Amino acid sequence: MDIISSYSMLLIGMAAIFGFFMAWGIGANDVANAMGTSVGSKALTIKQAILIAMVFEFAGAYLAGGEVTSTIRKGIIDSAYFVDQPELLVFGMISALLAAGFWLLIASYLGWPVSTTHSIIGAIVGFSAVGVSMESVQWAKVGGVVGSWVVTPAISGFIAYLIFMSAQKLIFDRSNPLKMAQRYVPFYMGLAGFVLSLVTIKKGLKHVGLDLGSLEGYLWALGIAVLVFVIGKLAIGRLKFNPSDDKDMHYTNVEKVFAVLMVVTACAMAFAHGSNDVANAIGPLAAVVSVVTNGGEIGGKAQLAWWILPLGGIGIVAGLAMLGKRVIATIGKGITHLTPSRGFAAELAAASTVVLASGTGLPISTTQTLVGAVLGVGMARGIAALNLGVVRNIVVSWVVTLPAGAIMSIAFFYILKAIFGVA
């Protein structure tokens, strides 16, 4: 208790700096989830993608990032073990933020798309299991996270495969692809409107006081889907194409239609991502601020201080602008060759998997969801369409993420204990 009251400003300052560093890592690594396929398919240039992501990620993080957040991220550890020594929880959360931030910096520099959620979970598990007690970790939840490495990419890959193959059969393999695109693309637009509005409703709106029930959420999403379908049908119907163009020109024009669709999809995904994943950085930060300002009392929920959300939002934007293009290049160009229609299939499949996971409580990583979807699109064209060297590096980086976060967090935890003279 003495340490918390004696060093309160120093502890909050350290948590704020390392929380910003972690948010910076999220921006550098995770924003490729929303923008990687758009850049890879050339629907957007990297500069345009970064500008769009900066606006929508910050808006998502600031407007819908959460007025309250769980102090112990995802219920991974049991706070009862810290009641007698709350300074250990404060040291642990500061160590976890620094460790996860470091791992994201390394992974982003190498162009590895890793899970920011798993980085922070690995770091929290590390200091808690080794520094406090093995029993303080909810191991069943950690097992669920590890299981998601296989389940999530498999589900999103399968959905992406189905969407891509349906577009091939209904549009690209037909003798008049442009006419078919005018007929069927509005249905894809309606489907995208439905899925993306569900993602936003489930992930974001509850944080700004619009916590819609399941039925209400689905009805709103359905209404938006119908609206998007009608607008899409009118817009595509007005496009003028020359029917005497050769087939290659028809394909190019169809891809242009999908490119417009991709930009809208990317904006919505960036907003949903900002609203959801900023919690990985601000959750532990909020925990530290709550424990310190309450004189060492550990509560289940923490009211966010006014400055925490903007700090997280600015951190994400700074990371994206400074180092984001490396991971964007891996997702967009490294795994397989993407066109706007393929990128759209991957993006829609990833969003669908997020909705599916929200409904069933399946723990997922948005990064692994999107990589699985891109793999699914590549697999639809045969295994030769995949860059297996890049895929191998990505899988290795996923496996390494939990232990890397854990080991660094344990080291920082003991260093902090030594600095503050805690036995």
mmCIF file of N, CA, C and O in Angstrom, residues 8-24 26 68-73 89-98 100 120 124 127 277-294 301-315:
data_model
loop_
_atom_site.group_PDB
_atom_site.id
_atom_site.type_symbol
_atom_site.label_atom_id
_atom_site.label_comp_id
_atom_site.label_asym_id
_atom_site.label_seq_id
_atom_site.Cartn_x
_atom_site.Cartn_y
_atom_site.Cartn_z
ATOM 1 N N SER A 8 2.427 7.224 -6.547
ATOM 2 C CA SER A 8 1.212 7.162 -7.384
ATOM 3 C C SER A 8 1.403 7.826 -8.750
ATOM 4 O O SER A 8 1.083 7.234 -9.788
ATOM 5 N N MET A 9 1.950 9.046 -8.779
ATOM 6 C CA MET A 9 2.097 9.754 -10.055
ATOM 7 C C MET A 9 3.096 9.058 -10.964
ATOM 8 O O MET A 9 2.908 8.968 -12.176
ATOM 9 N N LEU A 10 4.187 8.539 -10.346
ATOM 10 C CA LEU A 10 5.206 7.838 -11.142
ATOM 11 C C LEU A 10 4.607 6.575 -11.783
ATOM 12 O O LEU A 10 4.827 6.298 -12.970
ATOM 13 N N LEU A 11 3.816 5.823 -11.004
ATOM 14 C CA LEU A 11 3.227 4.583 -11.524
ATOM 15 C C LEU A 11 2.232 4.876 -12.645
ATOM 16 O O LEU A 11 2.230 4.205 -13.684
ATOM 17 N N ILE A 12 1.399 5.904 -12.447
ATOM 18 C CA ILE A 12 0.437 6.256 -13.508
ATOM 19 C C ILE A 12 1.176 6.757 -14.757
ATOM 20 O O ILE A 12 0.827 6.425 -15.889
ATOM 21 N N GLY A 13 2.245 7.540 -14.543
ATOM 22 C CA GLY A 13 3.034 8.040 -15.672
ATOM 23 C C GLY A 13 3.660 6.905 -16.478
ATOM 24 O O GLY A 13 3.619 6.901 -17.718
ATOM 25 N N MET A 14 4.227 5.926 -15.757
ATOM 26 C CA MET A 14 4.832 4.782 -16.461
ATOM 27 C C MET A 14 3.771 4.005 -17.236
ATOM 28 O O MET A 14 3.973 3.606 -18.392
ATOM 29 N N ALA A 15 2.614 3.772 -16.599
ATOM 30 C CA ALA A 15 1.548 3.023 -17.272
ATOM 31 C C ALA A 15 1.063 3.767 -18.513
ATOM 32 O O ALA A 15 0.793 3.159 -19.557
ATOM 33 N N ALA A 16 0.986 5.113 -18.415
ATOM 34 C CA ALA A 16 0.521 5.904 -19.563
ATOM 35 C C ALA A 16 1.517 5.818 -20.721
ATOM 36 O O ALA A 16 1.127 5.632 -21.883
ATOM 37 N N ILE A 17 2.810 5.917 -20.412
ATOM 38 C CA ILE A 17 3.835 5.868 -21.470
ATOM 39 C C ILE A 17 3.838 4.487 -22.131
ATOM 40 O O ILE A 17 3.831 4.353 -23.363
ATOM 41 N N PHE A 18 3.810 3.431 -21.306
ATOM 42 C CA PHE A 18 3.864 2.081 -21.883
ATOM 43 C C PHE A 18 2.531 1.707 -22.541
ATOM 44 O O PHE A 18 2.508 0.921 -23.497
ATOM 45 N N GLY A 19 1.413 2.262 -22.047
ATOM 46 C CA GLY A 19 0.118 2.057 -22.706
ATOM 47 C C GLY A 19 0.119 2.684 -24.088
ATOM 48 O O GLY A 19 -0.383 2.107 -25.057
ATOM 49 N N PHE A 20 0.725 3.887 -24.179
ATOM 50 C CA PHE A 20 0.854 4.556 -25.481
ATOM 51 C C PHE A 20 1.725 3.715 -26.416
ATOM 52 O O PHE A 20 1.413 3.542 -27.593
ATOM 53 N N PHE A 21 2.798 3.151 -25.870
ATOM 54 C CA PHE A 21 3.715 2.309 -26.653
ATOM 55 C C PHE A 21 2.972 1.069 -27.187
ATOM 56 O O PHE A 21 3.124 0.682 -28.348
ATOM 57 N N MET A 22 2.153 0.461 -26.338
ATOM 58 C CA MET A 22 1.371 -0.708 -26.749
ATOM 59 C C MET A 22 0.367 -0.327 -27.843
ATOM 60 O O MET A 22 0.214 -1.029 -28.845
ATOM 61 N N ALA A 23 -0.317 0.821 -27.668
ATOM 62 C CA ALA A 23 -1.269 1.297 -28.685
ATOM 63 C C ALA A 23 -0.529 1.577 -29.992
ATOM 64 O O ALA A 23 -1.034 1.293 -31.088
ATOM 65 N N TRP A 24 0.671 2.118 -29.887
ATOM 66 C CA TRP A 24 1.510 2.370 -31.065
ATOM 67 C C TRP A 24 1.753 1.043 -31.800
ATOM 68 O O TRP A 24 1.686 0.959 -33.031
ATOM 69 N N ILE A 26 -0.133 -1.624 -31.702
ATOM 70 C CA ILE A 26 -1.393 -2.062 -32.320
ATOM 71 C C ILE A 26 -1.554 -1.384 -33.682
ATOM 72 O O ILE A 26 -1.908 -2.015 -34.678
ATOM 73 N N VAL A 68 -16.402 2.075 -20.059
ATOM 74 C CA VAL A 68 -15.845 1.252 -18.985
ATOM 75 C C VAL A 68 -15.166 0.061 -19.638
ATOM 76 O O VAL A 68 -15.490 -0.315 -20.741
ATOM 77 N N THR A 69 -14.215 -0.510 -18.973
ATOM 78 C CA THR A 69 -13.541 -1.674 -19.546
ATOM 79 C C THR A 69 -13.127 -2.609 -18.415
ATOM 80 O O THR A 69 -12.927 -2.180 -17.294
ATOM 81 N N SER A 70 -13.037 -3.889 -18.737
ATOM 82 C CA SER A 70 -12.629 -4.845 -17.712
ATOM 83 C C SER A 70 -11.214 -4.515 -17.261
ATOM 84 O O SER A 70 -10.337 -4.280 -18.091
ATOM 85 N N THR A 71 -10.993 -4.496 -15.974
ATOM 86 C CA THR A 71 -9.646 -4.157 -15.509
ATOM 87 C C THR A 71 -8.678 -5.298 -15.795
ATOM 88 O O THR A 71 -7.515 -5.082 -16.081
ATOM 89 N N ILE A 72 -9.157 -6.517 -15.709
ATOM 90 C CA ILE A 72 -8.297 -7.656 -15.999
ATOM 91 C C ILE A 72 -8.722 -8.184 -17.357
ATOM 92 O O ILE A 72 -9.780 -8.774 -17.493
ATOM 93 N N ARG A 73 -7.898 -7.913 -18.340
ATOM 94 C CA ARG A 73 -8.289 -8.164 -19.721
ATOM 95 C C ARG A 73 -8.756 -9.603 -19.945
ATOM 96 O O ARG A 73 -8.058 -10.565 -19.668
ATOM 97 N N LEU A 89 -0.097 -6.222 -8.865
ATOM 98 C CA LEU A 89 -0.961 -6.088 -10.046
ATOM 99 C C LEU A 89 -0.533 -4.867 -10.862
ATOM 100 O O LEU A 89 -0.471 -4.911 -12.106
ATOM 101 N N VAL A 90 -0.211 -3.778 -10.185
ATOM 102 C CA VAL A 90 0.227 -2.557 -10.879
ATOM 103 C C VAL A 90 1.533 -2.823 -11.636
ATOM 104 O O VAL A 90 1.654 -2.515 -12.830
ATOM 105 N N PHE A 91 2.514 -3.422 -10.965
ATOM 106 C CA PHE A 91 3.788 -3.747 -11.635
ATOM 107 C C PHE A 91 3.541 -4.692 -12.821
ATOM 108 O O PHE A 91 4.129 -4.541 -13.886
ATOM 109 N N GLY A 92 2.670 -5.678 -12.593
ATOM 110 C CA GLY A 92 2.399 -6.682 -13.631
ATOM 111 C C GLY A 92 1.772 -6.066 -14.871
ATOM 112 O O GLY A 92 2.187 -6.354 -15.998
ATOM 113 N N MET A 93 0.787 -5.194 -14.669
ATOM 114 C CA MET A 93 0.119 -4.580 -15.826
ATOM 115 C C MET A 93 1.075 -3.645 -16.578
ATOM 116 O O MET A 93 1.067 -3.575 -17.804
ATOM 117 N N ILE A 94 1.904 -2.916 -15.837
ATOM 118 C CA ILE A 94 2.893 -2.045 -16.498
ATOM 119 C C ILE A 94 3.877 -2.911 -17.293
ATOM 120 O O ILE A 94 4.205 -2.616 -18.456
ATOM 121 N N SER A 95 4.317 -4.022 -16.687
ATOM 122 C CA SER A 95 5.244 -4.935 -17.381
ATOM 123 C C SER A 95 4.591 -5.535 -18.625
ATOM 124 O O SER A 95 5.223 -5.679 -19.681
ATOM 125 N N ALA A 96 3.295 -5.908 -18.482
ATOM 126 C CA ALA A 96 2.588 -6.526 -19.619
ATOM 127 C C ALA A 96 2.485 -5.546 -20.784
ATOM 128 O O ALA A 96 2.691 -5.919 -21.952
ATOM 129 N N LEU A 97 2.183 -4.279 -20.493
ATOM 130 C CA LEU A 97 2.079 -3.272 -21.565
ATOM 131 C C LEU A 97 3.422 -3.094 -22.267
ATOM 132 O O LEU A 97 3.497 -3.040 -23.499
ATOM 133 N N LEU A 98 4.497 -3.026 -21.474
ATOM 134 C CA LEU A 98 5.830 -2.831 -22.060
ATOM 135 C C LEU A 98 6.233 -4.056 -22.889
ATOM 136 O O LEU A 98 6.751 -3.923 -24.013
ATOM 137 N N ALA A 100 4.252 -6.421 -24.299
ATOM 138 C CA ALA A 100 3.442 -6.561 -25.519
ATOM 139 C C ALA A 100 3.844 -5.507 -26.545
ATOM 140 O O ALA A 100 3.917 -5.788 -27.753
ATOM 141 N N ILE A 120 -0.886 -9.313 -25.504
ATOM 142 C CA ILE A 120 -1.154 -8.800 -24.152
ATOM 143 C C ILE A 120 -1.587 -9.944 -23.229
ATOM 144 O O ILE A 120 -1.235 -9.973 -22.048
ATOM 145 N N ILE A 124 0.275 -10.918 -19.744
ATOM 146 C CA ILE A 124 -0.430 -10.949 -18.451
ATOM 147 C C ILE A 124 -0.286 -12.325 -17.802
ATOM 148 O O ILE A 124 -0.033 -12.447 -16.595
ATOM 149 N N PHE A 127 3.539 -12.757 -16.189
ATOM 150 C CA PHE A 127 3.890 -12.191 -14.863
ATOM 151 C C PHE A 127 3.032 -12.807 -13.764
ATOM 152 O O PHE A 127 3.487 -13.007 -12.637
ATOM 153 N N ASP A 277 -10.023 -3.124 -30.545
ATOM 154 C CA ASP A 277 -8.673 -3.510 -30.133
ATOM 155 C C ASP A 277 -7.939 -2.455 -29.325
ATOM 156 O O ASP A 277 -6.890 -2.749 -28.745
ATOM 157 N N VAL A 278 -8.471 -1.223 -29.281
ATOM 158 C CA VAL A 278 -7.820 -0.229 -28.428
ATOM 159 C C VAL A 278 -7.876 -0.695 -26.973
ATOM 160 O O VAL A 278 -7.030 -0.341 -26.152
ATOM 161 N N ALA A 279 -8.856 -1.555 -26.645
ATOM 162 C CA ALA A 279 -8.987 -2.070 -25.275
ATOM 163 C C ALA A 279 -7.765 -2.877 -24.849
ATOM 164 O O ALA A 279 -7.471 -2.975 -23.653
ATOM 165 N N ASN A 280 -7.035 -3.460 -25.824
ATOM 166 C CA ASN A 280 -5.833 -4.220 -25.463
ATOM 167 C C ASN A 280 -4.792 -3.331 -24.791
ATOM 168 O O ASN A 280 -4.003 -3.789 -23.964
ATOM 169 N N ALA A 281 -4.772 -2.069 -25.189
ATOM 170 C CA ALA A 281 -3.807 -1.140 -24.581
ATOM 171 C C ALA A 281 -4.407 -0.418 -23.392
ATOM 172 O O ALA A 281 -3.737 -0.240 -22.367
ATOM 173 N N ILE A 282 -5.679 -0.007 -23.527
ATOM 174 C CA ILE A 282 -6.229 0.820 -22.440
ATOM 175 C C ILE A 282 -6.755 -0.013 -21.278
ATOM 176 O O ILE A 282 -6.899 0.502 -20.178
ATOM 177 N N GLY A 283 -7.037 -1.307 -21.501
ATOM 178 C CA GLY A 283 -7.524 -2.157 -20.409
ATOM 179 C C GLY A 283 -6.521 -2.230 -19.257
ATOM 180 O O GLY A 283 -6.839 -1.848 -18.121
ATOM 181 N N PRO A 284 -5.287 -2.690 -19.508
ATOM 182 C CA PRO A 284 -4.294 -2.731 -18.425
ATOM 183 C C PRO A 284 -3.975 -1.343 -17.870
ATOM 184 O O PRO A 284 -3.761 -1.175 -16.670
ATOM 185 N N LEU A 285 -3.958 -0.316 -18.748
ATOM 186 C CA LEU A 285 -3.700 1.056 -18.288
ATOM 187 C C LEU A 285 -4.804 1.509 -17.332
ATOM 188 O O LEU A 285 -4.535 2.076 -16.265
ATOM 189 N N ALA A 286 -6.065 1.218 -17.724
ATOM 190 C CA ALA A 286 -7.192 1.590 -16.864
ATOM 191 C C ALA A 286 -7.107 0.860 -15.524
ATOM 192 O O ALA A 286 -7.465 1.415 -14.476
ATOM 193 N N ALA A 287 -6.624 -0.394 -15.565
ATOM 194 C CA ALA A 287 -6.498 -1.171 -14.329
ATOM 195 C C ALA A 287 -5.514 -0.493 -13.379
ATOM 196 O O ALA A 287 -5.781 -0.343 -12.180
ATOM 197 N N VAL A 288 -4.366 -0.062 -13.927
ATOM 198 C CA VAL A 288 -3.348 0.600 -13.098
ATOM 199 C C VAL A 288 -3.903 1.900 -12.506
ATOM 200 O O VAL A 288 -3.795 2.153 -11.300
ATOM 201 N N VAL A 289 -4.527 2.717 -13.365
ATOM 202 C CA VAL A 289 -5.060 4.003 -12.907
ATOM 203 C C VAL A 289 -6.105 3.778 -11.821
ATOM 204 O O VAL A 289 -6.138 4.469 -10.799
ATOM 205 N N SER A 290 -6.964 2.759 -12.018
ATOM 206 C CA SER A 290 -8.019 2.475 -11.047
ATOM 207 C C SER A 290 -7.444 2.056 -9.695
ATOM 208 O O SER A 290 -7.837 2.578 -8.652
ATOM 209 N N VAL A 291 -6.482 1.123 -9.719
ATOM 210 C CA VAL A 291 -5.911 0.624 -8.468
ATOM 211 C C VAL A 291 -5.167 1.748 -7.737
ATOM 212 O O VAL A 291 -5.314 1.924 -6.524
ATOM 213 N N VAL A 292 -4.395 2.535 -8.491
ATOM 214 C CA VAL A 292 -3.594 3.591 -7.857
ATOM 215 C C VAL A 292 -4.489 4.698 -7.300
ATOM 216 O O VAL A 292 -4.323 5.131 -6.153
ATOM 217 N N THR A 293 -5.480 5.149 -8.087
ATOM 218 C CA THR A 293 -6.316 6.262 -7.607
ATOM 219 C C THR A 293 -7.262 5.828 -6.481
ATOM 220 O O THR A 293 -7.739 6.664 -5.725
ATOM 221 N N ASN A 294 -7.524 4.517 -6.376
ATOM 222 C CA ASN A 294 -8.373 4.036 -5.273
ATOM 223 C C ASN A 294 -7.541 3.567 -4.079
ATOM 224 O O ASN A 294 -8.036 2.804 -3.240
ATOM 225 N N LYS A 301 -14.477 -3.473 -12.287
ATOM 226 C CA LYS A 301 -14.568 -2.586 -13.444
ATOM 227 C C LYS A 301 -13.893 -1.263 -13.121
ATOM 228 O O LYS A 301 -13.841 -0.847 -11.968
ATOM 229 N N ALA A 302 -13.394 -0.616 -14.150
ATOM 230 C CA ALA A 302 -12.752 0.680 -13.917
ATOM 231 C C ALA A 302 -13.395 1.728 -14.815
ATOM 232 O O ALA A 302 -13.551 1.512 -16.010
ATOM 233 N N GLN A 303 -13.781 2.829 -14.238
ATOM 234 C CA GLN A 303 -14.264 3.962 -15.038
ATOM 235 C C GLN A 303 -13.047 4.590 -15.709
ATOM 236 O O GLN A 303 -12.049 4.850 -15.036
ATOM 237 N N LEU A 304 -13.157 4.827 -17.008
ATOM 238 C CA LEU A 304 -11.980 5.355 -17.714
ATOM 239 C C LEU A 304 -11.754 6.822 -17.390
ATOM 240 O O LEU A 304 -12.698 7.616 -17.430
ATOM 241 N N ALA A 305 -10.506 7.173 -17.082
ATOM 242 C CA ALA A 305 -10.161 8.597 -16.968
ATOM 243 C C ALA A 305 -10.281 9.220 -18.357
ATOM 244 O O ALA A 305 -10.075 8.537 -19.371
ATOM 245 N N TRP A 306 -10.592 10.519 -18.400
ATOM 246 C CA TRP A 306 -10.913 11.172 -19.683
ATOM 247 C C TRP A 306 -9.791 11.079 -20.706
ATOM 248 O O TRP A 306 -10.008 11.075 -21.903
ATOM 249 N N TRP A 307 -8.541 11.010 -20.216
ATOM 250 C CA TRP A 307 -7.403 11.113 -21.140
ATOM 251 C C TRP A 307 -6.988 9.757 -21.736
ATOM 252 O O TRP A 307 -6.174 9.694 -22.661
ATOM 253 N N ILE A 308 -7.559 8.652 -21.222
ATOM 254 C CA ILE A 308 -7.051 7.334 -21.638
ATOM 255 C C ILE A 308 -7.437 6.989 -23.088
ATOM 256 O O ILE A 308 -6.590 6.532 -23.872
ATOM 257 N N LEU A 309 -8.705 7.226 -23.452
ATOM 258 C CA LEU A 309 -9.121 6.882 -24.831
ATOM 259 C C LEU A 309 -8.378 7.682 -25.905
ATOM 260 O O LEU A 309 -7.867 7.097 -26.872
ATOM 261 N N PRO A 310 -8.292 9.027 -25.776
ATOM 262 C CA PRO A 310 -7.511 9.753 -26.780
ATOM 263 C C PRO A 310 -6.056 9.306 -26.836
ATOM 264 O O PRO A 310 -5.464 9.220 -27.918
ATOM 265 N N LEU A 311 -5.487 8.964 -25.678
ATOM 266 C CA LEU A 311 -4.096 8.480 -25.670
ATOM 267 C C LEU A 311 -3.979 7.195 -26.516
ATOM 268 O O LEU A 311 -3.063 7.059 -27.333
ATOM 269 N N GLY A 312 -4.945 6.278 -26.326
ATOM 270 C CA GLY A 312 -4.937 5.034 -27.108
ATOM 271 C C GLY A 312 -5.144 5.303 -28.585
ATOM 272 O O GLY A 312 -4.460 4.743 -29.439
ATOM 273 N N GLY A 313 -6.086 6.210 -28.896
ATOM 274 C CA GLY A 313 -6.384 6.521 -30.301
ATOM 275 C C GLY A 313 -5.190 7.152 -31.001
ATOM 276 O O GLY A 313 -4.830 6.774 -32.127
ATOM 277 N N ILE A 314 -4.531 8.106 -30.331
ATOM 278 C CA ILE A 314 -3.363 8.781 -30.926
ATOM 279 C C ILE A 314 -2.220 7.770 -31.080
ATOM 280 O O ILE A 314 -1.501 7.771 -32.082
ATOM 281 N N GLY A 315 -2.062 6.881 -30.104
ATOM 282 C CA GLY A 315 -1.012 5.856 -30.193
ATOM 283 C C GLY A 315 -1.199 4.972 -31.415
ATOM 284 O O GLY A 315 -0.242 4.698 -32.160
#
